Tab-separated table of C-alpha atoms in Angstrom:
chain	number	residue	atom	x	y	z
A	1	MET	CA	9.396	49.985	-49.710
A	2	SER	CA	8.082	47.213	-51.993
A	3	PHE	CA	7.735	47.625	-55.739
A	4	ALA	CA	3.956	47.245	-55.417
A	5	GLY	CA	3.906	49.912	-52.732
A	6	THR	CA	5.887	52.263	-54.942
A	7	ILE	CA	3.405	51.761	-57.761
A	8	LEU	CA	0.383	52.251	-55.483
A	9	ARG	CA	1.822	55.489	-54.113
A	10	SER	CA	2.808	56.852	-57.536
A	11	ARG	CA	1.297	59.951	-59.148
A	12	ALA	CA	0.172	57.841	-62.094
A	13	MET	CA	-1.903	55.600	-59.817
A	14	ALA	CA	-3.311	58.682	-58.055
A	15	ALA	CA	-4.397	60.077	-61.427
A	16	LEU	CA	-5.952	56.758	-62.514
A	17	THR	CA	-7.991	56.465	-59.309
A	18	SER	CA	-8.948	60.156	-59.038
A	19	PRO	CA	-11.060	61.587	-57.496
A	20	HIS	CA	-11.421	58.877	-54.844
A	21	GLY	CA	-7.787	57.833	-54.513
A	22	VAL	CA	-6.223	54.385	-54.544
A	23	ASP	CA	-6.936	53.764	-50.859
A	24	ARG	CA	-10.699	53.855	-51.451
A	25	TYR	CA	-10.352	50.895	-53.854
A	26	LEU	CA	-7.867	48.970	-51.707
A	27	GLU	CA	-10.184	49.322	-48.714
A	28	GLN	CA	-12.972	47.638	-50.676
A	29	ILE	CA	-10.755	44.599	-51.307
A	30	ASN	CA	-9.198	44.361	-47.831
A	31	PRO	CA	-9.719	46.960	-45.079
A	32	MET	CA	-6.137	46.428	-43.932
A	33	TRP	CA	-4.643	47.268	-47.333
A	34	ALA	CA	-3.581	50.887	-47.761
A	35	ALA	CA	-1.081	52.863	-49.800
A	36	ARG	CA	-1.072	56.139	-47.859
A	37	GLU	CA	-3.819	56.182	-45.253
A	38	VAL	CA	-3.474	54.500	-41.875
A	39	ARG	CA	-6.236	52.258	-40.591
A	40	ALA	CA	-6.182	49.873	-37.650
A	41	GLN	CA	-8.081	46.807	-36.531
A	42	VAL	CA	-9.197	46.447	-32.915
A	43	LEU	CA	-7.499	43.394	-31.412
A	44	SER	CA	-8.793	43.633	-27.839
A	45	VAL	CA	-10.482	45.936	-25.330
A	46	HIS	CA	-9.426	45.765	-21.670
A	47	ARG	CA	-11.477	47.615	-19.075
A	48	GLU	CA	-9.230	49.589	-16.679
A	49	THR	CA	-11.847	51.297	-14.459
A	50	GLY	CA	-15.645	51.470	-14.166
A	51	GLY	CA	-18.085	54.161	-13.113
A	52	GLU	CA	-19.834	56.873	-15.113
A	53	HIS	CA	-16.706	57.568	-17.157
A	54	PRO	CA	-15.003	54.191	-17.489
A	55	VAL	CA	-11.500	53.779	-18.889
A	56	ALA	CA	-10.421	51.043	-21.275
A	57	THR	CA	-7.225	50.117	-23.092
A	58	ILE	CA	-7.770	49.309	-26.760
A	59	THR	CA	-5.092	47.310	-28.567
A	60	LEU	CA	-4.829	48.156	-32.267
A	61	GLN	CA	-3.065	46.522	-35.200
A	62	PRO	CA	-2.280	49.340	-37.678
A	63	THR	CA	-1.856	48.856	-41.405
A	64	SER	CA	1.653	48.618	-42.847
A	65	THR	CA	1.493	52.374	-43.551
A	66	TRP	CA	1.915	53.121	-39.816
A	67	ARG	CA	5.353	54.699	-39.356
A	68	GLY	CA	5.643	53.983	-35.644
A	69	HIS	CA	5.610	56.469	-32.765
A	70	ARG	CA	7.798	57.991	-30.083
A	71	ALA	CA	6.717	57.477	-26.495
A	72	GLY	CA	4.484	60.367	-25.399
A	73	GLN	CA	2.962	61.119	-28.804
A	74	TYR	CA	-0.731	61.149	-29.700
A	75	VAL	CA	-2.750	60.067	-32.712
A	76	GLN	CA	-5.976	61.182	-34.368
A	77	VAL	CA	-8.600	58.438	-34.335
A	78	GLY	CA	-11.499	58.506	-36.799
A	79	VAL	CA	-14.601	56.390	-36.159
A	80	ASP	CA	-17.659	55.957	-38.366
A	81	LEU	CA	-20.230	56.340	-35.603
A	82	PRO	CA	-23.593	54.641	-36.169
A	83	GLY	CA	-25.975	56.978	-37.991
A	84	SER	CA	-23.342	59.682	-38.230
A	85	ARG	CA	-20.422	60.827	-40.340
A	86	ARG	CA	-16.878	59.951	-39.450
A	87	THR	CA	-15.847	61.707	-36.252
A	88	THR	CA	-12.244	62.300	-35.241
A	89	ARG	CA	-10.665	62.811	-31.834
A	90	CYS	CA	-7.094	62.737	-30.532
A	91	PHE	CA	-5.828	60.182	-28.019
A	92	THR	CA	-2.403	59.608	-26.517
A	93	ILE	CA	-0.761	56.290	-27.274
A	94	SER	CA	-0.203	54.457	-24.001
A	95	SER	CA	2.034	51.635	-25.232
A	96	ALA	CA	5.805	51.831	-25.466
A	97	ALA	CA	7.365	53.370	-28.569
A	98	SER	CA	6.522	51.402	-31.710
A	99	LEU	CA	8.146	50.664	-35.046
A	100	PRO	CA	6.339	50.664	-38.420
A	101	GLY	CA	3.491	48.177	-38.477
A	102	GLU	CA	3.704	47.256	-34.763
A	103	THR	CA	0.666	47.089	-32.484
A	104	ILE	CA	-0.169	50.046	-30.256
A	105	THR	CA	-2.555	50.668	-27.379
A	106	LEU	CA	-4.805	53.620	-26.604
A	107	THR	CA	-6.072	54.108	-23.069
A	108	VAL	CA	-9.297	56.080	-23.290
A	109	ARG	CA	-11.713	57.550	-20.755
A	110	ALA	CA	-15.336	57.576	-21.979
A	111	GLN	CA	-16.342	61.225	-22.203
A	112	GLY	CA	-19.460	63.034	-23.340
A	113	GLU	CA	-23.098	62.311	-22.862
A	114	ALA	CA	-24.296	58.796	-22.338
A	115	ARG	CA	-25.367	58.243	-25.940
A	116	PRO	CA	-22.721	55.628	-26.636
A	117	GLY	CA	-23.080	55.872	-30.388
A	118	GLN	CA	-22.385	59.603	-30.521
A	119	SER	CA	-19.007	59.901	-28.799
A	120	VAL	CA	-15.733	58.527	-30.153
A	121	SER	CA	-14.361	57.854	-26.670
A	122	ARG	CA	-17.564	56.120	-25.537
A	123	TRP	CA	-17.659	54.066	-28.706
A	124	LEU	CA	-14.062	52.953	-28.155
A	125	VAL	CA	-14.609	52.113	-24.486
A	126	GLU	CA	-18.148	50.686	-24.583
A	127	ARG	CA	-18.828	49.488	-28.126
A	128	ALA	CA	-15.578	48.582	-29.851
A	129	GLN	CA	-15.099	44.878	-30.514
A	130	PRO	CA	-12.187	42.826	-31.856
A	131	GLY	CA	-12.231	43.100	-35.637
A	132	ASP	CA	-13.677	46.635	-35.739
A	133	LEU	CA	-11.835	49.124	-37.922
A	134	VAL	CA	-10.779	52.676	-37.043
A	135	HIS	CA	-8.885	55.324	-38.996
A	136	LEU	CA	-5.618	56.793	-37.710
A	137	SER	CA	-3.287	59.656	-38.475
A	138	GLN	CA	0.439	59.235	-38.112
A	139	ALA	CA	1.711	59.930	-34.601
A	140	GLU	CA	2.118	63.579	-33.653
A	141	GLY	CA	3.335	65.686	-30.745
A	142	ASP	CA	6.609	66.670	-29.069
A	143	PHE	CA	5.835	65.667	-25.464
A	144	VAL	CA	8.511	63.005	-25.785
A	145	LEU	CA	11.694	61.699	-24.202
A	146	GLU	CA	14.768	63.018	-26.008
A	147	GLU	CA	17.424	60.737	-24.521
A	148	SER	CA	17.998	57.082	-25.397
A	149	PRO	CA	16.511	54.547	-22.957
A	150	ALA	CA	19.286	52.121	-23.905
A	151	THR	CA	22.010	54.377	-22.487
A	152	PRO	CA	22.064	54.733	-18.670
A	153	THR	CA	22.626	58.263	-17.405
A	154	ASN	CA	22.645	60.154	-14.121
A	155	ASN	CA	19.679	62.256	-15.229
A	156	HIS	CA	16.789	62.212	-12.792
A	157	LEU	CA	13.448	62.149	-14.632
A	158	LEU	CA	10.217	63.294	-12.972
A	159	PHE	CA	6.656	62.671	-14.153
A	160	VAL	CA	3.684	64.491	-12.606
A	161	THR	CA	0.326	63.359	-13.957
A	162	GLY	CA	-3.349	63.516	-13.097
A	163	GLY	CA	-6.300	61.375	-14.194
A	164	SER	CA	-6.105	60.252	-17.829
A	165	GLY	CA	-3.001	62.405	-18.235
A	166	ILE	CA	-1.075	59.384	-17.064
A	167	THR	CA	-1.086	57.861	-20.559
A	168	PRO	CA	1.863	59.685	-22.244
A	169	ALA	CA	3.999	59.336	-19.104
A	170	MET	CA	3.147	55.635	-18.961
A	171	SER	CA	4.222	55.249	-22.584
A	172	ILE	CA	7.584	56.846	-21.744
A	173	LEU	CA	7.999	54.769	-18.582
A	174	ARG	CA	7.171	51.556	-20.433
A	175	THR	CA	9.731	52.447	-23.103
A	176	LEU	CA	12.425	53.121	-20.504
A	177	LEU	CA	11.814	49.778	-18.786
A	178	ARG	CA	11.509	47.846	-22.042
A	179	ASP	CA	14.588	49.282	-23.735
A	180	GLY	CA	16.752	49.816	-20.673
A	181	TYR	CA	19.393	47.308	-19.642
A	182	ASP	CA	18.111	44.294	-17.657
A	183	GLY	CA	14.642	45.742	-17.161
A	184	ARG	CA	15.888	48.891	-15.444
A	185	ALA	CA	15.162	52.484	-16.417
A	186	GLY	CA	18.867	53.267	-16.317
A	187	ARG	CA	18.356	56.567	-14.459
A	188	ARG	CA	16.408	57.605	-11.384
A	189	VAL	CA	12.723	58.052	-12.212
A	190	THR	CA	10.035	59.524	-9.947
A	191	PHE	CA	6.498	58.838	-11.131
A	192	LEU	CA	3.961	60.970	-9.207
A	193	HIS	CA	0.314	60.453	-10.155
A	194	TYR	CA	-2.969	61.851	-8.814
A	195	ALA	CA	-6.288	59.994	-9.155
A	196	ARG	CA	-9.667	60.761	-7.629
A	197	SER	CA	-9.773	57.414	-5.814
A	198	ALA	CA	-8.179	53.985	-5.785
A	199	GLU	CA	-11.086	52.757	-7.928
A	200	ASP	CA	-10.205	55.397	-10.548
A	201	GLN	CA	-6.534	54.410	-10.661
A	202	ILE	CA	-5.543	53.495	-14.227
A	203	PHE	CA	-2.857	50.805	-14.690
A	204	ALA	CA	-3.143	49.974	-10.966
A	205	ASP	CA	-1.749	46.428	-11.175
A	206	GLU	CA	1.129	47.336	-13.474
A	207	LEU	CA	2.122	50.340	-11.346
A	208	ALA	CA	2.089	48.160	-8.230
A	209	GLU	CA	4.406	45.705	-9.979
A	210	ILE	CA	6.745	48.492	-11.107
A	211	ALA	CA	6.770	49.961	-7.583
A	212	ALA	CA	7.798	46.606	-6.130
A	213	GLY	CA	10.539	45.985	-8.686
A	214	ASP	CA	14.264	46.806	-8.581
A	215	ASN	CA	14.190	49.095	-11.605
A	216	ASP	CA	15.241	52.660	-10.564
A	217	VAL	CA	11.594	53.818	-10.525
A	218	ASP	CA	9.822	55.379	-7.526
A	219	VAL	CA	6.045	55.224	-7.968
A	220	VAL	CA	4.037	57.638	-5.801
A	221	LEU	CA	0.247	57.460	-6.109
A	222	ARG	CA	-2.079	59.981	-4.487
A	223	HIS	CA	-5.816	59.309	-4.305
A	224	GLY	CA	-8.307	62.060	-3.464
A	225	SER	CA	-5.717	64.783	-3.009
A	226	VAL	CA	-4.493	67.607	-5.216
A	227	PHE	CA	-1.027	68.565	-6.370
A	228	SER	CA	0.989	70.649	-3.936
A	229	GLU	CA	4.399	72.253	-4.292
A	230	PHE	CA	5.124	71.267	-0.678
A	231	GLU	CA	4.742	67.553	-1.416
A	232	LEU	CA	6.717	67.798	-4.649
A	233	ARG	CA	9.570	69.525	-2.822
A	234	ARG	CA	9.514	66.810	-0.176
A	235	LEU	CA	9.739	64.056	-2.806
A	236	VAL	CA	12.209	65.780	-5.122
A	237	PRO	CA	13.909	68.723	-3.371
A	238	ALA	CA	15.613	69.869	-6.584
A	239	TYR	CA	12.501	69.456	-8.731
A	240	ALA	CA	12.929	72.806	-10.529
A	241	GLU	CA	16.311	71.598	-11.838
A	242	THR	CA	14.938	68.160	-12.786
A	243	ASP	CA	13.675	67.239	-16.259
A	244	THR	CA	9.924	67.019	-15.701
A	245	TRP	CA	6.962	65.925	-17.795
A	246	ALA	CA	3.539	66.998	-16.485
A	247	CYS	CA	0.204	66.036	-18.024
A	248	GLY	CA	-3.302	66.313	-16.616
A	249	PRO	CA	-6.294	68.586	-16.232
A	250	ALA	CA	-5.823	72.347	-16.535
A	251	PRO	CA	-6.209	73.220	-12.811
A	252	MET	CA	-3.468	70.755	-11.873
A	253	LEU	CA	-1.145	72.011	-14.600
A	254	ASP	CA	-1.688	75.604	-13.444
A	255	LEU	CA	-0.413	74.606	-9.997
A	256	VAL	CA	2.548	72.742	-11.479
A	257	ARG	CA	3.531	75.718	-13.668
A	258	GLU	CA	3.276	78.027	-10.663
A	259	ALA	CA	5.599	75.735	-8.693
A	260	TYR	CA	8.182	75.646	-11.485
A	261	ALA	CA	7.968	79.419	-12.157
A	262	ASP	CA	10.480	80.165	-14.945
A	263	SER	CA	12.231	76.797	-14.948
A	264	THR	CA	12.956	75.491	-18.442
A	265	ARG	CA	13.050	71.879	-17.202
A	266	LEU	CA	9.245	71.577	-17.186
A	267	ARG	CA	7.349	70.180	-20.180
A	268	THR	CA	3.560	70.193	-20.028
A	269	GLU	CA	0.773	68.610	-22.013
A	270	LEU	CA	-2.783	69.673	-21.314
A	271	PHE	CA	-4.918	66.584	-21.511
A	272	ASN	CA	-7.151	66.717	-24.622
A	273	VAL	CA	-5.290	69.786	-25.898
A	274	ALA	CA	-4.786	67.989	-29.188
A	275	SER	CA	-8.458	68.007	-29.958
A	276	VAL	CA	-9.895	70.128	-32.716
A	277	VAL	CA	-9.275	73.842	-32.223
A	278	PRO	CA	-12.593	75.675	-31.719
A	279	SER	CA	-13.392	78.039	-34.558
A	280	GLY	CA	-14.667	80.766	-32.277
A	281	ALA	CA	-17.579	83.010	-33.128
A	282	ALA	CA	-19.016	82.253	-36.562
A	283	GLU	CA	-19.666	85.292	-38.732
A	284	GLY	CA	-20.361	86.046	-42.380
A	285	ASP	CA	-21.591	83.828	-45.200
A	286	VAL	CA	-20.150	80.805	-46.942
A	287	ALA	CA	-20.653	80.494	-50.702
A	288	PHE	CA	-19.954	77.429	-52.838
A	289	SER	CA	-19.478	79.033	-56.244
A	290	ARG	CA	-19.777	76.026	-58.575
A	291	SER	CA	-23.075	74.838	-57.142
A	292	GLY	CA	-24.435	78.293	-56.384
A	293	GLU	CA	-25.268	77.341	-52.799
A	294	GLN	CA	-24.792	79.864	-50.008
A	295	ALA	CA	-25.628	80.046	-46.308
A	296	ALA	CA	-24.666	81.770	-43.091
A	297	ASN	CA	-21.382	80.533	-41.665
A	298	THR	CA	-22.061	78.078	-38.833
A	299	GLY	CA	-18.434	77.732	-37.753
A	300	ALA	CA	-18.342	74.046	-38.748
A	301	THR	CA	-15.814	72.770	-41.265
A	302	LEU	CA	-16.409	73.660	-44.907
A	303	LEU	CA	-17.065	69.983	-45.670
A	304	GLU	CA	-19.772	69.815	-43.009
A	305	GLN	CA	-21.309	73.096	-44.165
A	306	ALA	CA	-21.317	71.927	-47.789
A	307	GLU	CA	-22.978	68.644	-46.807
A	308	ALA	CA	-25.559	70.542	-44.746
A	309	LEU	CA	-26.546	72.319	-47.980
A	310	GLY	CA	-26.988	69.010	-49.779
A	311	LEU	CA	-23.647	68.983	-51.583
A	312	ARG	CA	-21.565	65.819	-51.741
A	313	PRO	CA	-17.926	66.875	-52.185
A	314	THR	CA	-15.381	64.118	-52.547
A	315	SER	CA	-13.895	63.210	-49.181
A	316	GLY	CA	-12.029	60.307	-47.674
A	317	CYS	CA	-10.498	60.201	-44.222
A	318	ARG	CA	-12.221	63.380	-42.908
A	319	MET	CA	-9.070	63.859	-40.823
A	320	GLY	CA	-6.964	66.043	-43.129
A	321	ILE	CA	-4.728	63.157	-44.098
A	322	CYS	CA	-5.711	61.814	-47.510
A	323	PHE	CA	-6.110	65.179	-49.326
A	324	SER	CA	-9.031	63.779	-51.364
A	325	CYS	CA	-11.249	66.684	-50.218
A	326	THR	CA	-8.847	69.375	-51.464
A	327	ALA	CA	-10.690	72.307	-53.064
A	328	THR	CA	-9.858	75.869	-54.080
A	329	LYS	CA	-10.833	78.711	-51.800
A	330	SER	CA	-11.410	81.742	-54.044
A	331	SER	CA	-11.544	84.348	-51.283
A	332	GLY	CA	-11.947	84.823	-47.557
A	333	THR	CA	-10.069	83.782	-44.427
A	334	VAL	CA	-10.076	80.200	-43.208
A	335	ARG	CA	-8.737	78.412	-40.129
A	336	ASN	CA	-7.166	74.958	-39.933
A	337	VAL	CA	-9.156	73.373	-37.103
A	338	LEU	CA	-6.290	71.042	-36.181
A	339	THR	CA	-3.575	73.676	-35.831
A	340	GLY	CA	-5.530	76.923	-35.447
A	341	GLU	CA	-3.487	78.477	-38.288
A	342	GLU	CA	-5.383	81.079	-40.348
A	343	SER	CA	-4.840	82.000	-44.002
A	344	SER	CA	-6.332	84.684	-46.259
A	345	LEU	CA	-4.517	83.868	-49.509
A	346	PRO	CA	-6.714	84.003	-52.648
A	347	ASP	CA	-7.112	80.945	-54.890
A	348	GLU	CA	-5.650	78.705	-52.220
A	349	GLU	CA	-5.965	74.912	-52.119
A	350	ILE	CA	-7.440	73.802	-48.801
A	351	ARG	CA	-8.624	70.546	-47.238
A	352	VAL	CA	-12.276	71.288	-46.571
A	353	CYS	CA	-12.606	68.510	-43.961
A	354	VAL	CA	-10.258	70.299	-41.535
A	355	THR	CA	-10.889	73.907	-42.552
A	356	SER	CA	-13.517	76.276	-41.240
A	357	PRO	CA	-14.286	79.776	-42.531
A	358	VAL	CA	-13.574	82.924	-40.554
A	359	GLY	CA	-16.172	85.372	-41.864
A	360	ASP	CA	-17.196	85.527	-45.533
A	361	CYS	CA	-15.668	82.781	-47.644
A	362	VAL	CA	-16.034	81.493	-51.243
A	363	VAL	CA	-15.032	77.934	-52.165
A	364	ASP	CA	-15.087	76.273	-55.598
A	365	LEU	CA	-17.493	73.464	-54.845
């Protein structure tokens, strides 16, 4: 940590730059300067597939505040969409494990309606250009490889993925091949992936190259078919006793879980599970005591509900990272929309950008 970095991250500097925070001022000088927040510049966009929901790989150069990631983790990505407030979604990192400050890649399928400016995934796939800036969280998630790629073992590893769920498994596979001895995974690896068609196959060229290589990896691609326990047993007879990572759409994961029954060797990641937790039915009223504004609870975050009433609370990342939107909740129950955790403590400090009310709620804004 540099001396300048220590000063910029100090409490004294936070007090001097309150309420906006030092990162707001650094961003004005150079978008890639940050003391606490993580931002990233788009370096390139590579189209993987076409069609109604195209897939692209976006290469990002994070700021020096990026702490690196473990293969299989995801990251929150915040984008200032045209004519809209900053919108945040979660995406798995598809590149091999990174160290602080290293480039990463996200492989994203364009989802949502075809208004390109109103969807983070569509903006990333269809609008992002080299030089554009996005906001990141630190890497999160425990769908990761525990053992060291640099140490060969007899462990057989199995990956079962579907559609865009290939991304965390690809990150792990890339890490194994990159960090293993002489370009080998160092243990037997079976990589079973399901795609709707050959045209929808993500990483097609790279997987073909891996399949042809002498690297301990068996690549099995299935196009237009669905997961079956019969096929898995044929490929890996002892699959229930094999360390397995499965990621894909919910119907496929249901079949995989049924095949593994009570086996503890299966790890699953529902694709897009890391998105914002729905708040459920919205009830009660939300009151902002300092301004005297009050309205029926819409279920949106407290920051969004305050802004809908014309208030302008201080906020920064809108991702729950920078803490600049922290306010005191006087009473009521609230839910963290990232974790789903609820709290009813009185006079509690909350981040209004990632908190939604559950029933009646009073906040000091």
